[in-house]
């Protein structure tokens, strides 16, 4: 923390946004539209943050794109749903603000710029659609694909995933679900043909199409350029600046490193921390998330197991703590079960857990959860199981050769061998998988049990019990397939899309570890996204959104896009609060236009 007393500033703005993910860019667009001078600074040489690496979904019940399709979720029911899944960890005021402001945020963005186009495709259910207020239609909002060439010179500055898909491979919102059905129906095969055509176009015409998080980040950046909002890349924030050194100090700016210089930037209206969590600060993660020590043993020294932004190391959270901010949920993350290959590459295990002919066992060789459950629930069961003294990290997904030939498993495409294909194909399990030790095989349950280190008699009993349940099409033990969410990536040709007996050997076991999309604990905030002290008093001039703040979802996850949706919504809320505060303090009016276009 640095005091402003008696020291000059090198740069002055109204609003300083730290971080260029979805939350930060939405905040900047909102502030800029309200007539406030706004500057975004980004630690990384690339913009987009974890949003650019994500699936790009935005969970917004009541979004304009839903209303255009005639679907209008009841806000009171949505509040009831969030109240239920957060279990009292989040204030009613924050939950109600999210419910009310999220649709307003989307309406604002749509009106602000033609680049900000949003679509809703019904059918991707909320993660708890059977709860009061939950929806089987879902509230995940997406953006269409975009050709990144429209970014011009900015294209090279977009943060991209470490493991890029082959040129021309991109999925629209519904493509991925249908692609997983490539062996079940003609629509899945049509998506495969579509992907081949896209690869051809990319090679012949130079298309550089992007979807999901890449498209969302590109569109937000294009809107910022349209609104002439500056973005400083490779410009980390090192500390916040306050007006005094004592308790009750107001945040008035931040110290920024840029082009080898240390700059003191004044923020007359305040600072918005949108700098992400501490995804890649291993020391801090292991301190707050001790189960990750076990993951580290499995992944190997120097390996990382988070899909979050590589530049997210908790800078904003630490800076907030130094000026007196309280924190919550630092032991929490946006967990998911994953395969960690020997090269350290993480593979999200999603559709495999909804596949019919499989079950997951712990170190006792026993099932412990509905395998198709939302990934946060599945991961929490792994953590709680590990704390009970039974090995759950890793656990093992057990399946058979029939499933390998019928479903997409660990990225393998169940079609005849295609030379030089960008993904594994063919009828044989890749030898490299078996050699890695991540995948084990056995011709009997006893042999497979020995391979994965579980009691052979228990694994056999588990398999026989599972087959009995699968044959009747009803999982009396864990209720797999009862939820519309479970069914989404299941096999639509079966009475229960998530259940089918495991058949003849060879059997296979895939090692599952604990991965995450980033940490979800951070600075305590109120319904205006203002940062709070331990006594709930407000730190004037300081706001936090996204993974820099303690999640409005608590320890749960409402539906796909429940990270980006709150980040963007509270970015909007924070900037709007700044604009309204400026008006209330009788500053010269700047024609706030929070639901309109660029100021003239």
Coordinates of C-alpha atoms in Angstrom, one line a residue:
X1 CA 0.0 0.0 0.0
X2 CA 1.2 3.4 -0.9
X3 CA -0.1 6.8 0.3
X4 CA -0.9 9.6 -2.1
X5 CA 0.0 12.3 0.4
X6 CA 2.4 14.8 -1.1
X7 CA 3.3 12.7 -4.1
X8 CA 2.4 13.5 -7.7
X9 CA 0.6 11.2 -10.1
X10 CA 2.0 10.3 -13.5
X11 CA -1.4 9.6 -15.1
X12 CA -4.9 10.6 -14.2
X13 CA -8.2 8.8 -15.1
X14 CA -11.7 8.5 -13.6
X15 CA -11.8 4.7 -13.4
X16 CA -8.9 2.3 -13.4
X17 CA -9.7 -1.3 -14.2
X18 CA -7.1 -3.9 -13.3
X19 CA -7.5 -6.9 -15.6
X20 CA -8.9 -7.5 -19.1
X21 CA -11.2 -10.5 -18.7
X22 CA -14.9 -10.5 -19.2
X23 CA -15.5 -8.7 -15.9
X24 CA -12.9 -6.0 -16.5
X25 CA -13.8 -5.2 -20.1
X26 CA -17.5 -5.0 -19.2
X27 CA -16.7 -2.7 -16.3
X28 CA -14.7 -0.5 -18.7
X29 CA -17.4 -0.4 -21.3
X30 CA -20.0 0.6 -18.7
X31 CA -17.9 3.3 -17.2
X32 CA -16.9 4.7 -20.5
X33 CA -20.5 4.8 -21.7
X34 CA -21.4 6.8 -18.6
X35 CA -18.9 9.5 -19.6
X36 CA -16.1 8.5 -17.2
X37 CA -12.5 8.5 -18.4
X38 CA -11.5 4.9 -18.1
X39 CA -8.2 3.0 -18.4
X40 CA -7.7 -0.8 -18.4
X41 CA -4.4 -2.2 -17.4
X42 CA -3.4 -5.9 -17.9
X43 CA -0.5 -7.7 -16.3
X44 CA -0.1 -10.1 -19.2
X45 CA 1.1 -9.2 -22.7
X46 CA -2.2 -10.7 -23.9
X47 CA -5.8 -9.6 -23.1
X48 CA -8.8 -11.7 -22.3
X49 CA -7.9 -13.4 -19.0
X50 CA -9.5 -16.6 -18.0
X51 CA -12.6 -15.6 -20.1
X52 CA -10.5 -16.1 -23.3
X53 CA -9.6 -19.6 -22.2
X54 CA -13.2 -20.6 -21.2
X55 CA -16.2 -22.0 -22.8
X56 CA -17.5 -18.5 -23.1
X57 CA -21.0 -19.2 -21.6
X58 CA -22.7 -16.4 -19.6
X59 CA -25.4 -17.5 -17.1
X60 CA -28.0 -14.8 -17.2
X61 CA -31.7 -15.8 -16.5
X62 CA -33.9 -13.3 -18.2
X63 CA -31.4 -12.2 -20.8
X64 CA -32.8 -10.3 -23.8
X65 CA -31.9 -13.3 -26.0
X66 CA -34.2 -15.5 -23.9
X67 CA -37.0 -12.9 -24.0
X68 CA -36.7 -12.8 -27.8
X69 CA -37.5 -16.5 -27.8
X70 CA -40.5 -16.1 -25.6
X71 CA -38.8 -17.4 -22.4
X72 CA -39.0 -15.2 -19.3
X73 CA -37.7 -16.7 -16.1
X74 CA -39.4 -15.3 -13.0
X75 CA -36.8 -13.3 -11.1
X76 CA -38.2 -14.3 -7.8
X77 CA -37.9 -18.0 -8.7
X78 CA -34.3 -17.4 -9.9
X79 CA -33.5 -15.8 -6.5
X80 CA -35.0 -18.8 -4.7
X81 CA -32.8 -21.1 -6.8
X82 CA -29.6 -19.1 -6.0
X83 CA -30.6 -18.9 -2.3
X84 CA -31.0 -22.7 -2.2
X85 CA -27.7 -23.6 -3.9
X86 CA -25.6 -21.1 -2.0
X87 CA -26.8 -22.4 1.3
X88 CA -26.7 -19.1 3.2
X89 CA -23.1 -18.2 2.3
X90 CA -24.1 -15.2 0.2
X91 CA -26.1 -12.2 1.3
X92 CA -29.6 -11.8 -0.1
X93 CA -28.6 -8.3 -1.3
X94 CA -25.8 -9.7 -3.6
X95 CA -28.0 -12.4 -4.9
X96 CA -30.9 -10.0 -5.7
X97 CA -28.5 -7.6 -7.4
X98 CA -27.2 -10.4 -9.6
X99 CA -30.7 -11.5 -10.5
X100 CA -31.8 -8.0 -11.4
X101 CA -28.6 -6.6 -12.9
X102 CA -27.5 -9.5 -15.1
X103 CA -30.2 -9.0 -17.7
X104 CA -29.7 -5.2 -17.6
X105 CA -26.0 -5.8 -18.2
X106 CA -26.7 -7.9 -21.4
X107 CA -29.2 -5.3 -22.6
X108 CA -26.6 -2.6 -22.1
X109 CA -24.0 -4.5 -24.0
X110 CA -26.3 -5.3 -26.9
X111 CA -27.3 -1.7 -27.3
X112 CA -23.7 -0.4 -26.9
X113 CA -22.0 -2.1 -29.9
X114 CA -22.9 -4.3 -32.9
X115 CA -20.0 -6.5 -32.0
X116 CA -21.8 -7.6 -28.8
X117 CA -24.3 -10.1 -30.1
X118 CA -25.7 -12.8 -27.9
X119 CA -27.7 -15.9 -28.5
X120 CA -29.6 -18.4 -26.4
X121 CA -30.0 -22.1 -27.3
X122 CA -32.5 -23.8 -25.0
X123 CA -31.7 -27.3 -23.6
X124 CA -28.5 -26.9 -21.7
X125 CA -30.1 -27.3 -18.3
X126 CA -29.2 -25.4 -15.1
X127 CA -27.0 -27.7 -13.0
X128 CA -29.9 -28.3 -10.5
X129 CA -32.9 -28.0 -12.8
X130 CA -35.2 -30.0 -10.4
X131 CA -34.7 -27.5 -7.6
X132 CA -37.3 -24.7 -7.2
X133 CA -36.4 -22.0 -9.7
X134 CA -34.0 -24.2 -11.7
X135 CA -34.6 -24.6 -15.4
X136 CA -34.3 -27.6 -17.7
X137 CA -34.1 -25.1 -20.6
X138 CA -31.2 -23.4 -19.0
X139 CA -30.0 -19.8 -19.0
X140 CA -26.6 -20.1 -20.6
X141 CA -26.0 -17.3 -23.1
X142 CA -23.4 -17.5 -25.8
X143 CA -21.9 -15.3 -28.5
X144 CA -21.6 -16.4 -32.2
X145 CA -18.3 -17.3 -33.8
X146 CA -16.1 -14.6 -35.2
X147 CA -13.3 -14.4 -37.6
X148 CA -10.3 -13.1 -35.6
X149 CA -9.0 -11.3 -38.6
X150 CA -11.4 -8.4 -37.7
X151 CA -9.2 -7.7 -34.7
X152 CA -6.4 -6.6 -37.0
X153 CA -3.2 -6.0 -35.2
X154 CA -5.0 -6.9 -31.9
X155 CA -5.4 -10.5 -32.9
X156 CA -1.8 -11.3 -31.8
X157 CA -2.6 -9.8 -28.4
X158 CA -5.5 -12.2 -27.6
X159 CA -4.7 -14.8 -25.0
X160 CA -5.1 -18.3 -26.5
X161 CA -5.2 -21.7 -24.9
X162 CA -2.0 -23.6 -24.6
X163 CA -3.5 -26.5 -26.5
X164 CA -5.0 -24.9 -29.5
X165 CA -7.4 -26.9 -31.6
X166 CA -6.3 -27.7 -35.2
X167 CA -7.0 -24.8 -37.6
X168 CA -10.6 -24.7 -38.6
X169 CA -11.9 -26.7 -35.6
X170 CA -14.4 -24.7 -33.6
X171 CA -17.8 -25.5 -32.1
X172 CA -20.9 -23.5 -32.0
X173 CA -23.0 -23.7 -28.8
X174 CA -24.9 -26.9 -29.8
X175 CA -22.2 -28.5 -32.0
X176 CA -20.3 -30.1 -29.2
X177 CA -23.3 -32.0 -27.8
X178 CA -24.2 -33.3 -31.3
X179 CA -20.5 -34.1 -32.0
X180 CA -20.5 -36.5 -29.0
X181 CA -23.3 -38.4 -30.7
X182 CA -21.3 -39.1 -33.8
X183 CA -22.1 -42.8 -33.5
X184 CA -25.7 -42.4 -32.3
X185 CA -27.4 -40.3 -35.0
X186 CA -27.0 -38.5 -38.3
X187 CA -26.8 -35.1 -36.6
X188 CA -23.6 -36.1 -34.9
X189 CA -22.2 -37.2 -38.3
X190 CA -23.3 -33.9 -39.8
X191 CA -21.2 -32.0 -37.3
X192 CA -18.2 -34.1 -38.2
X193 CA -18.7 -33.2 -41.9
X194 CA -19.1 -29.6 -40.8
X195 CA -15.8 -29.7 -39.0
X196 CA -14.0 -31.2 -42.0
X197 CA -15.5 -28.4 -44.2
X198 CA -14.3 -25.8 -41.7
X199 CA -10.8 -27.2 -41.7
X200 CA -10.9 -27.1 -45.5
X201 CA -12.0 -23.4 -45.5
X202 CA -9.4 -22.4 -43.0
X203 CA -6.6 -23.9 -45.2
X204 CA -8.0 -22.6 -48.5
X205 CA -9.5 -19.2 -47.6
X206 CA -7.5 -18.4 -44.5
X207 CA -10.4 -18.3 -42.1
X208 CA -9.4 -17.7 -38.5
X209 CA -12.7 -18.5 -36.9
X210 CA -13.1 -18.6 -33.1
X211 CA -16.0 -19.3 -30.9
X212 CA -16.7 -19.7 -27.1
X213 CA -14.4 -17.7 -24.9
X214 CA -12.1 -16.6 -27.7
X215 CA -15.1 -15.0 -29.5
X216 CA -16.4 -13.3 -26.4
X217 CA -13.1 -11.8 -25.5
X218 CA -12.5 -10.6 -29.1
X219 CA -16.0 -9.0 -29.2
X220 CA -15.5 -7.2 -25.9
X221 CA -12.1 -5.9 -27.1
X222 CA -13.6 -4.7 -30.4
X223 CA -16.3 -2.8 -28.5
X224 CA -13.6 -1.2 -26.3
X225 CA -11.8 -0.1 -29.4
X226 CA -15.0 1.3 -30.8
X227 CA -15.6 3.2 -27.6
X228 CA -11.9 4.4 -27.6
X229 CA -11.1 2.9 -24.2
X230 CA -7.4 2.5 -23.8
X231 CA -5.8 -0.8 -22.8
X232 CA -2.3 -1.1 -21.5
X233 CA -0.8 -4.6 -21.9
X234 CA 2.2 -5.9 -20.1
X235 CA 1.4 -3.5 -17.3
X236 CA 1.1 -5.2 -13.9
X237 CA -0.4 -3.4 -10.9
X238 CA 2.0 -3.7 -8.0
X239 CA 0.1 -1.9 -5.2
X240 CA -2.9 0.3 -4.5
X241 CA -2.6 3.9 -3.5
X242 CA -4.6 5.4 -0.7
X243 CA -5.2 9.0 0.4
X244 CA -3.9 8.4 3.9
X245 CA -2.0 5.6 5.8
X246 CA -4.6 5.2 8.6
X247 CA -7.7 3.2 9.0
X248 CA -10.6 4.3 6.8
X249 CA -8.3 5.3 4.0
X250 CA -9.8 5.7 0.5
X251 CA -8.2 4.0 -2.5
X252 CA -7.3 6.7 -5.0
X253 CA -5.2 4.9 -7.6
X254 CA -2.6 2.2 -8.1
X255 CA 1.1 1.8 -9.0
X256 CA 1.5 0.3 -12.5
X257 CA 4.7 -1.0 -14.1
X258 CA 4.8 -0.1 -17.8
X259 CA 7.6 0.0 -20.3
X260 CA 10.2 -0.3 -17.6
X261 CA 8.8 2.6 -15.7
X262 CA 6.9 2.8 -12.4
X263 CA 3.8 4.9 -12.9
X264 CA 1.4 6.3 -10.2
X265 CA -2.0 6.3 -11.7
X266 CA -4.8 8.3 -10.1
X267 CA -8.3 7.0 -10.3
X268 CA -10.7 9.8 -9.3
X269 CA -13.8 7.6 -9.1
X270 CA -12.0 4.4 -8.0
X271 CA -10.2 1.2 -8.9
X272 CA -12.0 -2.0 -10.0
X273 CA -10.0 -5.1 -9.3
X274 CA -10.8 -7.6 -12.1
X275 CA -7.4 -9.4 -11.9
X276 CA -8.6 -12.9 -11.4
X277 CA -7.8 -15.4 -8.6
X278 CA -4.6 -17.1 -7.5
X279 CA -4.9 -19.9 -10.0
X280 CA -1.2 -20.3 -10.5
X281 CA 0.3 -19.2 -7.2
X282 CA 1.2 -22.7 -6.1
X283 CA 2.4 -21.7 -2.6
X284 CA -0.8 -19.9 -1.8
X285 CA -3.0 -22.6 -3.4
X286 CA -1.3 -25.4 -1.3
X287 CA -1.7 -23.3 1.8
X288 CA -5.5 -22.8 1.3
X289 CA -6.3 -25.9 -0.7
X290 CA -4.3 -28.7 1.0
X291 CA -5.8 -31.5 -1.1
X292 CA -3.9 -30.2 -4.0
X293 CA -0.7 -31.6 -2.5
X294 CA -2.0 -35.0 -3.6
X295 CA -2.7 -33.7 -7.0
X296 CA 0.8 -32.3 -7.2
X297 CA 2.2 -35.8 -6.4
X298 CA 0.2 -37.2 -9.3
X299 CA 0.9 -34.5 -11.8
X300 CA 4.6 -34.4 -11.1
X301 CA 7.0 -31.7 -10.0
X302 CA 6.6 -28.4 -11.9
X303 CA 3.3 -29.4 -13.4
X304 CA 0.3 -27.2 -13.2
X305 CA -3.4 -28.4 -12.9
X306 CA -5.4 -25.2 -13.4
X307 CA -7.1 -24.1 -16.6
X308 CA -7.1 -20.5 -15.3
X309 CA -5.3 -17.6 -16.8
X310 CA -1.5 -18.2 -16.4
X311 CA -1.1 -14.6 -15.2
X312 CA -3.6 -15.1 -12.3
X313 CA -1.4 -15.2 -9.2
X314 CA -3.6 -13.3 -6.7
X315 CA -2.1 -9.9 -7.2
X316 CA -5.5 -8.1 -6.8
X317 CA -6.5 -10.1 -3.7
X318 CA -3.2 -9.4 -2.0
X319 CA -3.3 -5.7 -2.8
X320 CA -6.8 -5.6 -1.4
X321 CA -5.7 -7.3 1.8
X322 CA -2.9 -4.7 2.2
X323 CA -5.5 -1.9 2.4
X324 CA -7.6 -3.7 4.9
X325 CA -9.9 -5.9 2.9
X326 CA -11.4 -9.1 4.2
X327 CA -11.5 -12.4 2.3
X328 CA -13.8 -15.4 2.0
X329 CA -13.8 -18.8 0.4
X330 CA -10.0 -18.9 -0.2
X331 CA -10.2 -22.7 0.2
X332 CA -12.6 -22.9 -2.8
X333 CA -12.2 -23.2 -6.6
X334 CA -14.2 -23.8 -9.7
X335 CA -13.3 -27.5 -9.5
X336 CA -13.7 -30.1 -12.1
X337 CA -12.5 -33.8 -12.5
X338 CA -9.7 -34.1 -15.1
X339 CA -7.3 -36.4 -16.8
X340 CA -3.7 -35.2 -16.4
X341 CA -1.6 -36.6 -19.2
X342 CA 2.2 -37.1 -18.6
X343 CA 3.1 -33.9 -20.4
X344 CA 1.0 -32.0 -17.9
X345 CA -1.9 -31.3 -20.3
X346 CA -5.2 -31.3 -18.5
X347 CA -8.3 -32.7 -20.1
X348 CA -11.7 -31.8 -18.8
X349 CA -13.7 -34.9 -18.0
X350 CA -17.3 -34.0 -18.7
X351 CA -19.1 -36.0 -21.3
X352 CA -17.4 -39.2 -20.2
X353 CA -19.1 -39.1 -16.8
X354 CA -22.5 -38.9 -18.5
X355 CA -21.6 -41.8 -20.8
X356 CA -23.9 -44.8 -20.1
X357 CA -21.5 -47.8 -19.7
X358 CA -19.1 -46.5 -17.0
X359 CA -18.8 -46.0 -13.3
X360 CA -16.3 -44.3 -11.1
X361 CA -14.6 -45.9 -8.1
X362 CA -12.5 -44.7 -5.2
X363 CA -9.6 -46.4 -3.5
X364 CA -12.0 -49.0 -2.0
X365 CA -13.2 -49.9 -5.5
X366 CA -16.6 -48.5 -4.7
X367 CA -18.9 -45.9 -6.3
X368 CA -19.3 -42.7 -4.3
X369 CA -21.4 -40.3 -6.3
X370 CA -23.7 -39.9 -9.3
X371 CA -21.0 -39.9 -11.9
X372 CA -22.9 -37.4 -14.1
X373 CA -23.3 -34.9 -11.3
X374 CA -22.2 -31.2 -11.9
X375 CA -18.4 -31.0 -11.9
X376 CA -18.3 -28.9 -8.7
X377 CA -20.3 -31.5 -6.8
X378 CA -18.2 -34.4 -8.2
X379 CA -15.0 -32.6 -7.2
X380 CA -16.4 -31.8 -3.7
X381 CA -17.1 -35.5 -3.3
X382 CA -13.5 -36.2 -4.2
X383 CA -12.3 -33.8 -1.6
X384 CA -14.6 -34.9 1.1
X385 CA -13.7 -38.5 0.4
X386 CA -10.0 -37.8 0.5
X387 CA -10.5 -36.2 3.9
X388 CA -12.3 -39.3 5.2
X389 CA -9.1 -41.3 4.8
X390 CA -10.1 -43.2 1.6
X391 CA -8.2 -42.4 -1.6
X392 CA -10.4 -40.3 -3.9
X393 CA -7.6 -38.4 -5.6
X394 CA -7.2 -40.1 -7.9
X395 CA -10.4 -42.0 -8.6
X396 CA -10.9 -44.2 -11.7
X397 CA -13.5 -44.2 -14.4
X398 CA -14.2 -47.8 -15.4
X399 CA -15.6 -48.7 -18.9
X400 CA -15.4 -51.3 -21.6
X401 CA -14.2 -51.7 -25.2
X402 CA -17.8 -51.3 -26.5
X403 CA -18.0 -47.8 -25.0
X404 CA -14.7 -46.9 -26.4
X405 CA -16.0 -47.9 -29.9
X406 CA -19.3 -46.0 -29.4
X407 CA -18.6 -42.8 -27.5
X408 CA -16.0 -39.9 -27.5
X409 CA -13.7 -40.9 -24.6
X410 CA -10.7 -38.7 -23.6
X411 CA -10.8 -36.9 -27.0
X412 CA -10.7 -40.2 -28.9
X413 CA -13.1 -40.1 -31.9
X414 CA -14.9 -43.5 -32.4
X415 CA -14.5 -43.7 -36.2
X416 CA -12.1 -45.8 -38.3
X417 CA -8.4 -44.9 -38.1
X418 CA -7.7 -41.7 -40.0
X419 CA -4.0 -41.1 -40.8
X420 CA -2.7 -37.7 -39.6
X421 CA -6.1 -36.9 -37.9
X422 CA -5.7 -34.1 -35.3
X423 CA -7.3 -36.3 -32.7
X424 CA -7.0 -40.1 -31.8
X425 CA -9.1 -42.3 -34.0
X426 CA -9.4 -46.1 -34.7
X427 CA -10.7 -49.1 -32.8
X428 CA -7.6 -49.6 -30.5
X429 CA -6.9 -47.7 -27.3
X430 CA -3.8 -45.7 -28.1
X431 CA -0.7 -47.5 -26.9
X432 CA 0.7 -44.2 -25.5
X433 CA -2.3 -44.0 -23.2
X434 CA -1.6 -47.4 -21.7
X435 CA 2.2 -46.8 -21.5
X436 CA 1.5 -43.5 -19.6
X437 CA -0.1 -45.3 -16.7
X438 CA -3.0 -42.9 -16.9
X439 CA -5.1 -45.6 -18.5
X440 CA -5.1 -49.2 -17.2
X441 CA -6.6 -52.3 -18.7
X442 CA -7.6 -55.8 -17.6
X443 CA -9.3 -58.8 -19.1
X444 CA -11.1 -59.5 -15.7
X445 CA -12.3 -57.3 -12.9
X446 CA -9.6 -58.8 -10.7
X447 CA -6.8 -58.0 -13.1
X448 CA -8.1 -54.4 -13.5
X449 CA -8.4 -54.0 -9.8
X450 CA -4.8 -55.0 -9.3
X451 CA -3.8 -52.5 -12.0
X452 CA -5.5 -49.6 -10.2
X453 CA -4.7 -50.7 -6.6
X454 CA -8.2 -51.4 -5.3
X455 CA -9.6 -54.6 -3.6
X456 CA -10.5 -57.1 -6.4
X457 CA -13.6 -58.4 -4.6
X458 CA -15.0 -55.0 -4.1
X459 CA -14.5 -53.9 -7.7
X460 CA -16.3 -57.0 -8.9
X461 CA -19.2 -56.4 -6.5
X462 CA -19.4 -52.8 -7.7
X463 CA -19.4 -53.8 -11.3
X464 CA -22.1 -56.4 -10.8
X465 CA -24.2 -54.1 -8.7
X466 CA -23.9 -51.4 -11.4
X467 CA -24.9 -53.8 -14.2
X468 CA -28.0 -54.8 -12.2
X469 CA -29.0 -51.1 -11.9
X470 CA -28.1 -50.3 -15.5
X471 CA -30.2 -53.3 -16.8
X472 CA -33.3 -52.0 -15.0
X473 CA -32.6 -48.4 -16.2
X474 CA -32.7 -46.9 -12.8
X475 CA -29.8 -46.0 -10.5
X476 CA -31.3 -46.7 -7.0
X477 CA -27.9 -46.0 -5.4
X478 CA -27.0 -42.6 -6.8
X479 CA -29.9 -41.6 -9.1
X480 CA -27.8 -41.2 -12.2
X481 CA -29.9 -40.1 -15.1
X482 CA -32.8 -38.7 -13.0
X483 CA -31.8 -35.1 -13.8
X484 CA -32.2 -33.3 -17.1
X485 CA -28.6 -32.1 -16.6
X486 CA -27.3 -35.7 -16.4
X487 CA -28.9 -36.5 -19.7
X488 CA -27.4 -33.6 -21.7
X489 CA -24.3 -35.5 -22.9
X490 CA -25.8 -39.0 -22.5
X491 CA -26.9 -41.4 -25.2
X492 CA -30.4 -40.3 -26.5
X493 CA -31.0 -43.7 -28.0
X494 CA -31.3 -45.4 -24.6
X495 CA -34.3 -45.3 -22.2
X496 CA -32.0 -43.8 -19.5
X497 CA -29.4 -41.9 -21.5
X498 CA -26.9 -42.4 -18.7
X499 CA -27.2 -46.1 -18.0
X500 CA -26.2 -49.2 -19.9
X501 CA -24.5 -52.4 -18.5
X502 CA -20.8 -52.8 -18.9
X503 CA -20.2 -55.6 -21.3
X504 CA -17.4 -57.8 -22.4
X505 CA -13.7 -57.2 -21.6
X506 CA -11.2 -55.8 -22.1
X507 CA -12.1 -53.3 -19.4
X508 CA -10.4 -49.9 -19.0
X509 CA -9.8 -47.5 -16.1
X510 CA -9.0 -43.8 -16.7
X511 CA -7.3 -41.9 -13.8
X512 CA -9.2 -38.9 -12.6
X513 CA -7.5 -36.1 -10.6
X514 CA -8.8 -32.8 -9.2
X515 CA -8.5 -29.9 -11.7
X516 CA -10.1 -26.4 -11.7
X517 CA -11.0 -23.5 -13.9
X518 CA -9.5 -21.1 -11.4
X519 CA -9.9 -20.2 -7.7
X520 CA -13.3 -18.8 -6.6
X521 CA -12.4 -17.2 -3.2
X522 CA -11.3 -13.6 -2.8
X523 CA -12.1 -10.2 -1.5
X524 CA -15.4 -9.7 0.4
X525 CA -17.7 -7.4 -1.5
X526 CA -21.2 -5.9 -1.1
X527 CA -24.1 -5.7 -3.6
X528 CA -22.4 -2.8 -5.4
X529 CA -19.1 -4.8 -5.7
X530 CA -17.4 -2.5 -3.2
X531 CA -14.7 -4.2 -1.2
X532 CA -15.4 -4.7 2.5
X533 CA -13.3 -4.8 5.6
X534 CA -13.8 -7.5 8.3
X535 CA -16.3 -5.3 10.1
X536 CA -18.3 -5.0 6.8
X537 CA -17.3 -1.3 6.4
X538 CA -16.7 -0.2 2.8
X539 CA -13.2 0.6 1.6
X540 CA -14.0 3.7 -0.4
X541 CA -12.8 3.8 -4.0
X542 CA -12.2 0.0 -4.3
X543 CA -14.3 -2.5 -6.1
X544 CA -13.7 -6.2 -7.0
X545 CA -15.3 -8.5 -9.5
X546 CA -14.8 -11.9 -11.0
X547 CA -12.4 -14.3 -9.3
X548 CA -10.7 -11.4 -7.4
X549 CA -13.9 -11.4 -5.3
X550 CA -15.5 -14.2 -3.2
X551 CA -17.9 -15.9 -5.6
X552 CA -21.6 -14.9 -5.5
X553 CA -22.2 -18.5 -6.3
X554 CA -20.7 -19.5 -2.9
X555 CA -19.5 -23.1 -3.1
X556 CA -21.9 -24.0 -5.8
X557 CA -22.4 -23.5 -9.6
X558 CA -25.8 -22.5 -10.9
X559 CA -25.2 -23.5 -14.5
X560 CA -22.8 -23.2 -17.4
X561 CA -21.4 -19.6 -17.4
X562 CA -21.8 -19.1 -13.7
X563 CA -18.3 -17.7 -13.5
X564 CA -18.4 -15.3 -16.4
X565 CA -22.0 -14.2 -15.8
X566 CA -21.3 -12.8 -12.3
X567 CA -17.9 -11.3 -13.4
X568 CA -19.5 -9.3 -16.2
X569 CA -22.6 -8.5 -14.1
X570 CA -20.7 -7.1 -11.2
X571 CA -18.3 -5.3 -13.5
X572 CA -21.4 -3.5 -14.8
X573 CA -22.7 -3.0 -11.3
X574 CA -19.4 -1.5 -10.1
X575 CA -19.1 0.9 -12.9
X576 CA -22.7 2.0 -12.7
X577 CA -22.3 2.6 -9.0
X578 CA -19.2 4.8 -9.7
X579 CA -21.2 6.8 -12.3
X580 CA -24.2 7.3 -9.9
X581 CA -21.8 8.3 -7.1
X582 CA -20.3 10.9 -9.4
X583 CA -23.7 12.4 -10.1
X584 CA -24.7 12.3 -6.4
X585 CA -21.6 14.2 -5.4
X586 CA -22.6 17.0 -7.8
X587 CA -19.7 16.6 -10.3
X588 CA -20.4 18.2 -13.7
X589 CA -22.8 15.8 -15.4
X590 CA -21.3 13.6 -18.1
X591 CA -24.5 12.4 -19.6
X592 CA -24.6 8.8 -18.3
X593 CA -26.0 6.5 -21.0
X594 CA -25.8 3.1 -19.4
X595 CA -28.2 1.5 -21.9
X596 CA -27.1 3.4 -24.9
X597 CA -24.2 3.9 -27.3
X598 CA -21.0 5.9 -27.4
X599 CA -21.2 9.4 -26.0
X600 CA -20.9 12.2 -28.4

